[in-house]
Every structure is written in C-alpha cells, then in structure tokens.
Coordinates of C-alpha atoms in Angstrom, one line a residue:
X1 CA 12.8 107.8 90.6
X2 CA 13.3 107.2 87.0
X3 CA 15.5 104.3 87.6
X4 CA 13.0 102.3 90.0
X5 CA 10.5 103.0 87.6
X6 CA 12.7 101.5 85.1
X7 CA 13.2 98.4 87.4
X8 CA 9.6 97.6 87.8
X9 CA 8.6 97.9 84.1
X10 CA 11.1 95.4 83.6
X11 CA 9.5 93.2 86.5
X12 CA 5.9 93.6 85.2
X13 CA 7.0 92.5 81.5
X14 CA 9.0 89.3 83.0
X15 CA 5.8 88.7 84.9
X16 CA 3.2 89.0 82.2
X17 CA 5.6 86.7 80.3
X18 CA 5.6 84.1 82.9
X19 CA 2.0 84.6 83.3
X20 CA 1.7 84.3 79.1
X21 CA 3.8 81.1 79.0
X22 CA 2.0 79.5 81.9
X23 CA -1.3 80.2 80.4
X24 CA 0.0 79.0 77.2
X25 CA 1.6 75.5 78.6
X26 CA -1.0 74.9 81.5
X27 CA -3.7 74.3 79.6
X28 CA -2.1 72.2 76.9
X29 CA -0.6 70.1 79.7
X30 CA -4.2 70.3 81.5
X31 CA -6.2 69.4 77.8
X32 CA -3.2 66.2 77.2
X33 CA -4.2 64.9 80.9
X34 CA -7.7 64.5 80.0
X35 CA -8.9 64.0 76.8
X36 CA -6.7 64.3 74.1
X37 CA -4.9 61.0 75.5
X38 CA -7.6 59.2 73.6
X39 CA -8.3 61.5 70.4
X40 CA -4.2 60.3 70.0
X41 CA -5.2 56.8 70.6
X42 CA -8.0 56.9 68.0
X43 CA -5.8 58.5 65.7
X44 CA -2.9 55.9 66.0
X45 CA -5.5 53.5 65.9
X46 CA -7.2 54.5 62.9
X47 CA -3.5 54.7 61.6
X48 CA -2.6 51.2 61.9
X49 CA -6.2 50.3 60.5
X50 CA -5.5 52.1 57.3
X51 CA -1.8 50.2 57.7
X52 CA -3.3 46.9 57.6
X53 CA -6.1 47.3 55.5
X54 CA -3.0 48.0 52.8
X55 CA -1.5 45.4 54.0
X56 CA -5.1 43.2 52.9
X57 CA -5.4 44.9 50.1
X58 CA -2.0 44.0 48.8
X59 CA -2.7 40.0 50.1
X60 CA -6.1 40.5 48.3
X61 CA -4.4 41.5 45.0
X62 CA -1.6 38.6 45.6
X63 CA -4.6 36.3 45.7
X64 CA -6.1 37.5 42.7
X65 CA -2.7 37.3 40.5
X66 CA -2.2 33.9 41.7
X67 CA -5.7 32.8 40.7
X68 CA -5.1 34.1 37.3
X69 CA -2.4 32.5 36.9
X70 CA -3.8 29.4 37.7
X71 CA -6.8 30.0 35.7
X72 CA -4.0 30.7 32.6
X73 CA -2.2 27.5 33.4
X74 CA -5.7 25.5 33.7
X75 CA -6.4 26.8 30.4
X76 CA -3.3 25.9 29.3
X77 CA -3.7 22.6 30.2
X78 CA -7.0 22.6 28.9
X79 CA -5.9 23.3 25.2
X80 CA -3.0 21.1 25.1
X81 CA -5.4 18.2 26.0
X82 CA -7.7 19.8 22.9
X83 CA -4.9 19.4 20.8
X84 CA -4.0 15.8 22.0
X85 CA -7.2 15.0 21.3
X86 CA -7.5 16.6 18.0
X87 CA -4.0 15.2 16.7
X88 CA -4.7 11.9 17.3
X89 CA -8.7 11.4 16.1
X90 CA -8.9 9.3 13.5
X91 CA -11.0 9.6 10.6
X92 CA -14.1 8.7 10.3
X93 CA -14.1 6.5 7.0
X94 CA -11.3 5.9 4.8
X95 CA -11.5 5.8 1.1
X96 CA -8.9 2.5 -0.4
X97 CA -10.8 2.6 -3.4
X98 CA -11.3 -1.0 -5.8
X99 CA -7.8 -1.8 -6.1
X100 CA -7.7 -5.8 -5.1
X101 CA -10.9 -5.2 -7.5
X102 CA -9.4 -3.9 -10.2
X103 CA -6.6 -6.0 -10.4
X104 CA -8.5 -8.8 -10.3
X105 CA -10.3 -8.0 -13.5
X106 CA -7.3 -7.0 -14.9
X107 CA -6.0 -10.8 -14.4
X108 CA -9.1 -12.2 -15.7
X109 CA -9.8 -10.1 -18.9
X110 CA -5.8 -10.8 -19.6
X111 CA -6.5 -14.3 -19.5
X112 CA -8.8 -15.5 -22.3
X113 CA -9.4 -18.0 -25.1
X114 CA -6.0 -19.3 -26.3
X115 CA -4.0 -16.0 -24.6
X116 CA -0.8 -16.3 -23.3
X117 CA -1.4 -13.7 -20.5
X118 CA 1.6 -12.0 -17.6
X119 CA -0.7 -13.9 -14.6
X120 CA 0.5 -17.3 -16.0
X121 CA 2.5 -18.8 -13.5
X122 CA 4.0 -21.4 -16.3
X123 CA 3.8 -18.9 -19.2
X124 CA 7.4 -20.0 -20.2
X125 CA 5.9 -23.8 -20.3
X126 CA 3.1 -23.1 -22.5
X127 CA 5.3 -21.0 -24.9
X128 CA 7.5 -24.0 -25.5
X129 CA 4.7 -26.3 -26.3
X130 CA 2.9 -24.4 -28.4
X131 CA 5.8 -23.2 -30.3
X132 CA 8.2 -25.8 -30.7
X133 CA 12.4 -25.2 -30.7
X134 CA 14.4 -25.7 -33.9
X135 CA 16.2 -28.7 -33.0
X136 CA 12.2 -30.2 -31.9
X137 CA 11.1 -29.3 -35.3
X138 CA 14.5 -30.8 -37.2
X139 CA 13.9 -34.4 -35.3
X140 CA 9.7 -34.0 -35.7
X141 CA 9.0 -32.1 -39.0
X142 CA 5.2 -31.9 -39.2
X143 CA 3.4 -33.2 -42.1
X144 CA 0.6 -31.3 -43.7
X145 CA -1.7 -32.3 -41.8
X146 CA -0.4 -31.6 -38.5
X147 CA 1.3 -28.4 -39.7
X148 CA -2.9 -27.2 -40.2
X149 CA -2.9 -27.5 -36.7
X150 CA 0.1 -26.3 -35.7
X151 CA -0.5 -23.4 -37.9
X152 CA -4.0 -22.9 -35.7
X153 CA -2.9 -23.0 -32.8
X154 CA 0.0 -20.2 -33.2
X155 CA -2.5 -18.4 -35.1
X156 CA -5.4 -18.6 -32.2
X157 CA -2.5 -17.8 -29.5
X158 CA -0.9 -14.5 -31.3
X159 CA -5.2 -13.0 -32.2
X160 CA -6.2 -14.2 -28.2
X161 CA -2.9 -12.3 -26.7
X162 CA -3.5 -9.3 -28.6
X163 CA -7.1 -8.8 -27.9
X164 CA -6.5 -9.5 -24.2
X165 CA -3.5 -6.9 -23.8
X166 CA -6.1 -4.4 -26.0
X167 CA -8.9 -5.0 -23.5
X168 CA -6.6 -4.7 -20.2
X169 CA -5.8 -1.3 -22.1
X170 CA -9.4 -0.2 -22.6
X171 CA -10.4 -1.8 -18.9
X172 CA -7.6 0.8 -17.3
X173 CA -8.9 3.5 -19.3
X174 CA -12.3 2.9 -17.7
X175 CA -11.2 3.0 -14.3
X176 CA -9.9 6.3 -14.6
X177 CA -13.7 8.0 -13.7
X178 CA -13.8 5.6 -10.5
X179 CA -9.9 6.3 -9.5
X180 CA -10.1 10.0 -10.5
X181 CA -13.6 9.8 -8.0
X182 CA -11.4 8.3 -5.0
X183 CA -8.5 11.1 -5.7
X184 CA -10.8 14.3 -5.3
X185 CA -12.5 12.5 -2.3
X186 CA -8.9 11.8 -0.9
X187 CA -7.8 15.7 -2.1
X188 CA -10.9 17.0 -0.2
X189 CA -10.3 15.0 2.8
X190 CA -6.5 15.8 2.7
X191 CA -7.7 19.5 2.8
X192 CA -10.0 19.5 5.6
X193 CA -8.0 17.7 7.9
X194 CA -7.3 19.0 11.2
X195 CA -5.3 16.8 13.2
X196 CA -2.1 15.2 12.6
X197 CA -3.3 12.0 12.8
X198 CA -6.2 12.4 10.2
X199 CA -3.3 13.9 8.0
X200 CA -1.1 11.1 8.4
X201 CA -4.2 8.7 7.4
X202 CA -4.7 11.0 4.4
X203 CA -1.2 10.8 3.1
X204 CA -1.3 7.1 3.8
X205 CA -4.4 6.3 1.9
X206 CA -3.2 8.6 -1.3
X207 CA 0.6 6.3 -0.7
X208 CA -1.9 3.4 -1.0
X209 CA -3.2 4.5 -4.1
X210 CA -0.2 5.2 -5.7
X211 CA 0.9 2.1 -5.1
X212 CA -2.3 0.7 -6.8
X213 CA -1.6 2.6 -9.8
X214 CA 1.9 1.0 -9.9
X215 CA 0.6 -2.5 -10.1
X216 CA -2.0 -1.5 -12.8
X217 CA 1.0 0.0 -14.9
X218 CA 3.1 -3.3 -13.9
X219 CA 0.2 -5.2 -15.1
X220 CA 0.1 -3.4 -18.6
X221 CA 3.5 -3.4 -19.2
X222 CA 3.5 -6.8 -18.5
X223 CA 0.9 -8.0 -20.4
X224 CA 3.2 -6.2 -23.7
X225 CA 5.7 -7.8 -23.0
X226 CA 3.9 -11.0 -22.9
X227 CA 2.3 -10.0 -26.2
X228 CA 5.1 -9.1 -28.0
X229 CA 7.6 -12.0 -26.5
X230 CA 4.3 -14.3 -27.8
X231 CA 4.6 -12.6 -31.5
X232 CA 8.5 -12.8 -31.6
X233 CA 8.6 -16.3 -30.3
X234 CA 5.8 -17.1 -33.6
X235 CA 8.1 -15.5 -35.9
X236 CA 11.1 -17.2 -34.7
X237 CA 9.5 -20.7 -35.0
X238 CA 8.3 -20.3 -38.0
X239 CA 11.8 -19.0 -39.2
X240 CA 12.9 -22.5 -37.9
X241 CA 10.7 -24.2 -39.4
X242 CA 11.2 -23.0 -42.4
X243 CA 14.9 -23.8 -42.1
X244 CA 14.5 -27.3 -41.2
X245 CA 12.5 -28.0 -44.2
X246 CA 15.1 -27.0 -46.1
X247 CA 17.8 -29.0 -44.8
X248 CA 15.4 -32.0 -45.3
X249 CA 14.8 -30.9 -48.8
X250 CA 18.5 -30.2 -49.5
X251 CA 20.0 -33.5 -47.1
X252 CA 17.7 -35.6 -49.2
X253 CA 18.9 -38.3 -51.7
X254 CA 17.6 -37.4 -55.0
X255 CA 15.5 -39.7 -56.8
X256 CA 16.1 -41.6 -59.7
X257 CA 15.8 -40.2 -62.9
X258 CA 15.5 -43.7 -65.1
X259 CA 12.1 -44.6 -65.8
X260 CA 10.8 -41.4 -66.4
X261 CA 9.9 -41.4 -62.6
X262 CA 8.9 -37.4 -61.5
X263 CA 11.1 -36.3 -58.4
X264 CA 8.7 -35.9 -54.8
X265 CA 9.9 -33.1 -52.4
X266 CA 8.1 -33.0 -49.2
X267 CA 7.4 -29.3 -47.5

C-alpha cells in the first residue's frame, strides 16, 4: 500500500504540472492568435515612426546648417562687395590749392622796372648789354656823357633786381596762411579717409603740394642767384672799366710841354 500510494502522488504532481504548463502556454498561444498580433504591429509601427522621424529630424538640422552656411557665405560676399566699394570711392572734392597761381605772381612781381629776374628766357643776353665786357669797353671807352648813362642804367638794374627778389620773399611769406589753410584741410581729409582709394588721392594731393613748394623754393633761390650774379657782374664791369681807362691814360703820348701848354687826361 505505501508504495502505490507513492506512485500516484507522483502521477497527480506530473499532472498538475502538465495541467500548470498548459494553462500557462494555451492562453499565451490563444491571446498571440488574436489580438496581440496587432498591439506588435502597432508597436513596430510606431517604432519605425520614431525611426524616421530621427531620421527627418537629422535632414531637418542638415538643412538648417547648410542654410547658415550659405547665409555666412552671402554675407561674406556681401562685405567684400562693401569693401570694394569703399576702397575704390573717390573723394568728393580735392583740394590742389593756388599753385599755377602762385607761381604766376611770383614770375610777375620778379619781373619789374629795370629787373633782371630768373623768368628771363634771355637773362644772359640782357646782362651783356647792359654791362659791357672788358675787351667792349677797351675798343669803346665811354665819354662822360655816355658813362651818365651807363652809370644809370647799372644803377636802375642792381635797385630793380633787389627789390624784386625782396618782394618774391615777402610774397612767399604771405602765402604761408593760404598754403598752411590747404595742409590742415589735406591733414583732416588724410585722417578721415576710409578707403584706399580716397587715401591714395590724399597722399597724392599732399605729393602735389610738396611739389608746389619745391618750385616756389626753386623760384627764390633763383631769383638770388639772379640778384647776386646781377651785383657781381656790376662790380666786375666797373672793375674793367676802371682798368681800361687806365691803360688809355698810361698808353697815351704825353703832351708837349713847350709853350707852357697844360697836359689833358681823359677819364
């Protein structure tokens, strides 16, 4: 007896765990059959929605780096066209100053009365008339009366000379208010220039007037060396003649002394 009871015990719990596992696996296999076939596909579904709805998002942001990089190189673009524009606008007025002016007066007031002034295209020619050589004055001694005038005439060229080269000083002087005017214009405009171009025009109109102060100094020194090559050449002529009356008076035959006749010497 205790061994068939044994035997069936052991039947029974194989049974109830047949029974178990069926009722565990039946109705998993039963719920599969009918409706969690489509709570699976949902959820694969839904899945693959989130997938590619990443996979927009990640387009999306693609789109928007590649639009701002656009936008950056449009920009870009944009300012290197600005500075195109900037570095070559010219200015709006330029500022020469009265240089042809200037020298123009300088010429004139350099060139009065009896004057020998630098703007004298034949200033060597009018030098040797007015002032004659030595050998000229040995073969045509002047007389008195010409010597007056000859006299006159060096006198009025030496006074006119010096006055002029005093006034083209004093003229220069007075131009420094208008000149010193045109530099602070050109200083300012040199300091608010922003483009190359307008720089460049800048720097060439401050060249220009350097170039204008040049020929006014040229013009000056010039003139005193006109001035003094006028006073020289006076002193040298009459250092000639001077000499040639003395060889006349010395190469003369001297005049009888019978008679009681007084000796005439010519100067």
């Amino acid at each position: 007896m205790p061994q068939r009871c044994s035997t069936s015990n052991k039947l029974l719990t194989g049974l109830a765990a047949v029974a178990l596992m069926a009722g565990t696996v039946v109705p998993a296999n039963a719920g599969t059959a009918t409706g969690a076939a489509t709570e699976w596909t949902q959820v694969l579904n839904n899945g693959e929605l989130v997938a590619l709805v990443g996979k927009s998002g990640e387009q999306i942001q693609n789109q928007l780096t590649q639009i701002s990089q656009l936008a950056q190189q449009i920009e870009t673009q944009l300012n290197i066209y600005q500075n195109l524009l900037q570095n070559t606008a010219t200015l709006p007025s330029h500022m020469w100053g009265q240089v042809e002016s200037d020298l123009n007066q300088l010429r004139s007031i350099v060139d009065q009365g009896q004057s020998i002034s630098f703007s004298m295209g034949n200033a060597d020619d009018v030098l040797q008339q007015r002032f004659q050589s030595y050998s000229s004055l040995k073969t045509n001694l002047p007389d008195n009366s010409s010597f007056s005038t000859t006299y006159q005439s060096w006198s009025d060229t030496n006074r006119d000379t010096i006055a002029s080269t005093l006034k083209a000083a004093s003229l220069t002087a007075e131009q420094f208010d208008s000149e010193e005017g045109t530099m602070s214009s050109l200083r300012s405009m040199s300091e608010t220039a922003d483009g190359q171009m307008k720089a460049l025009q800048v720097g060439h109109e401050i060249a220009a007037q350097q170039v204008a102060q040049i020929q006014k100094l040229r013009g000056l020194v010039s003139q005193q060396m006109t001035m003094m090559g006028t006073w020289l050449q006076t002193e040298q002529t009459d250092k000639d003649l001077a000499q040639a009356r003395r060889e006349k008076f010395f190469s003369g035959t001297a005049p009888s002394t019978s008679g009681g006749e007084k000796m005439k010497v010519e100067w």
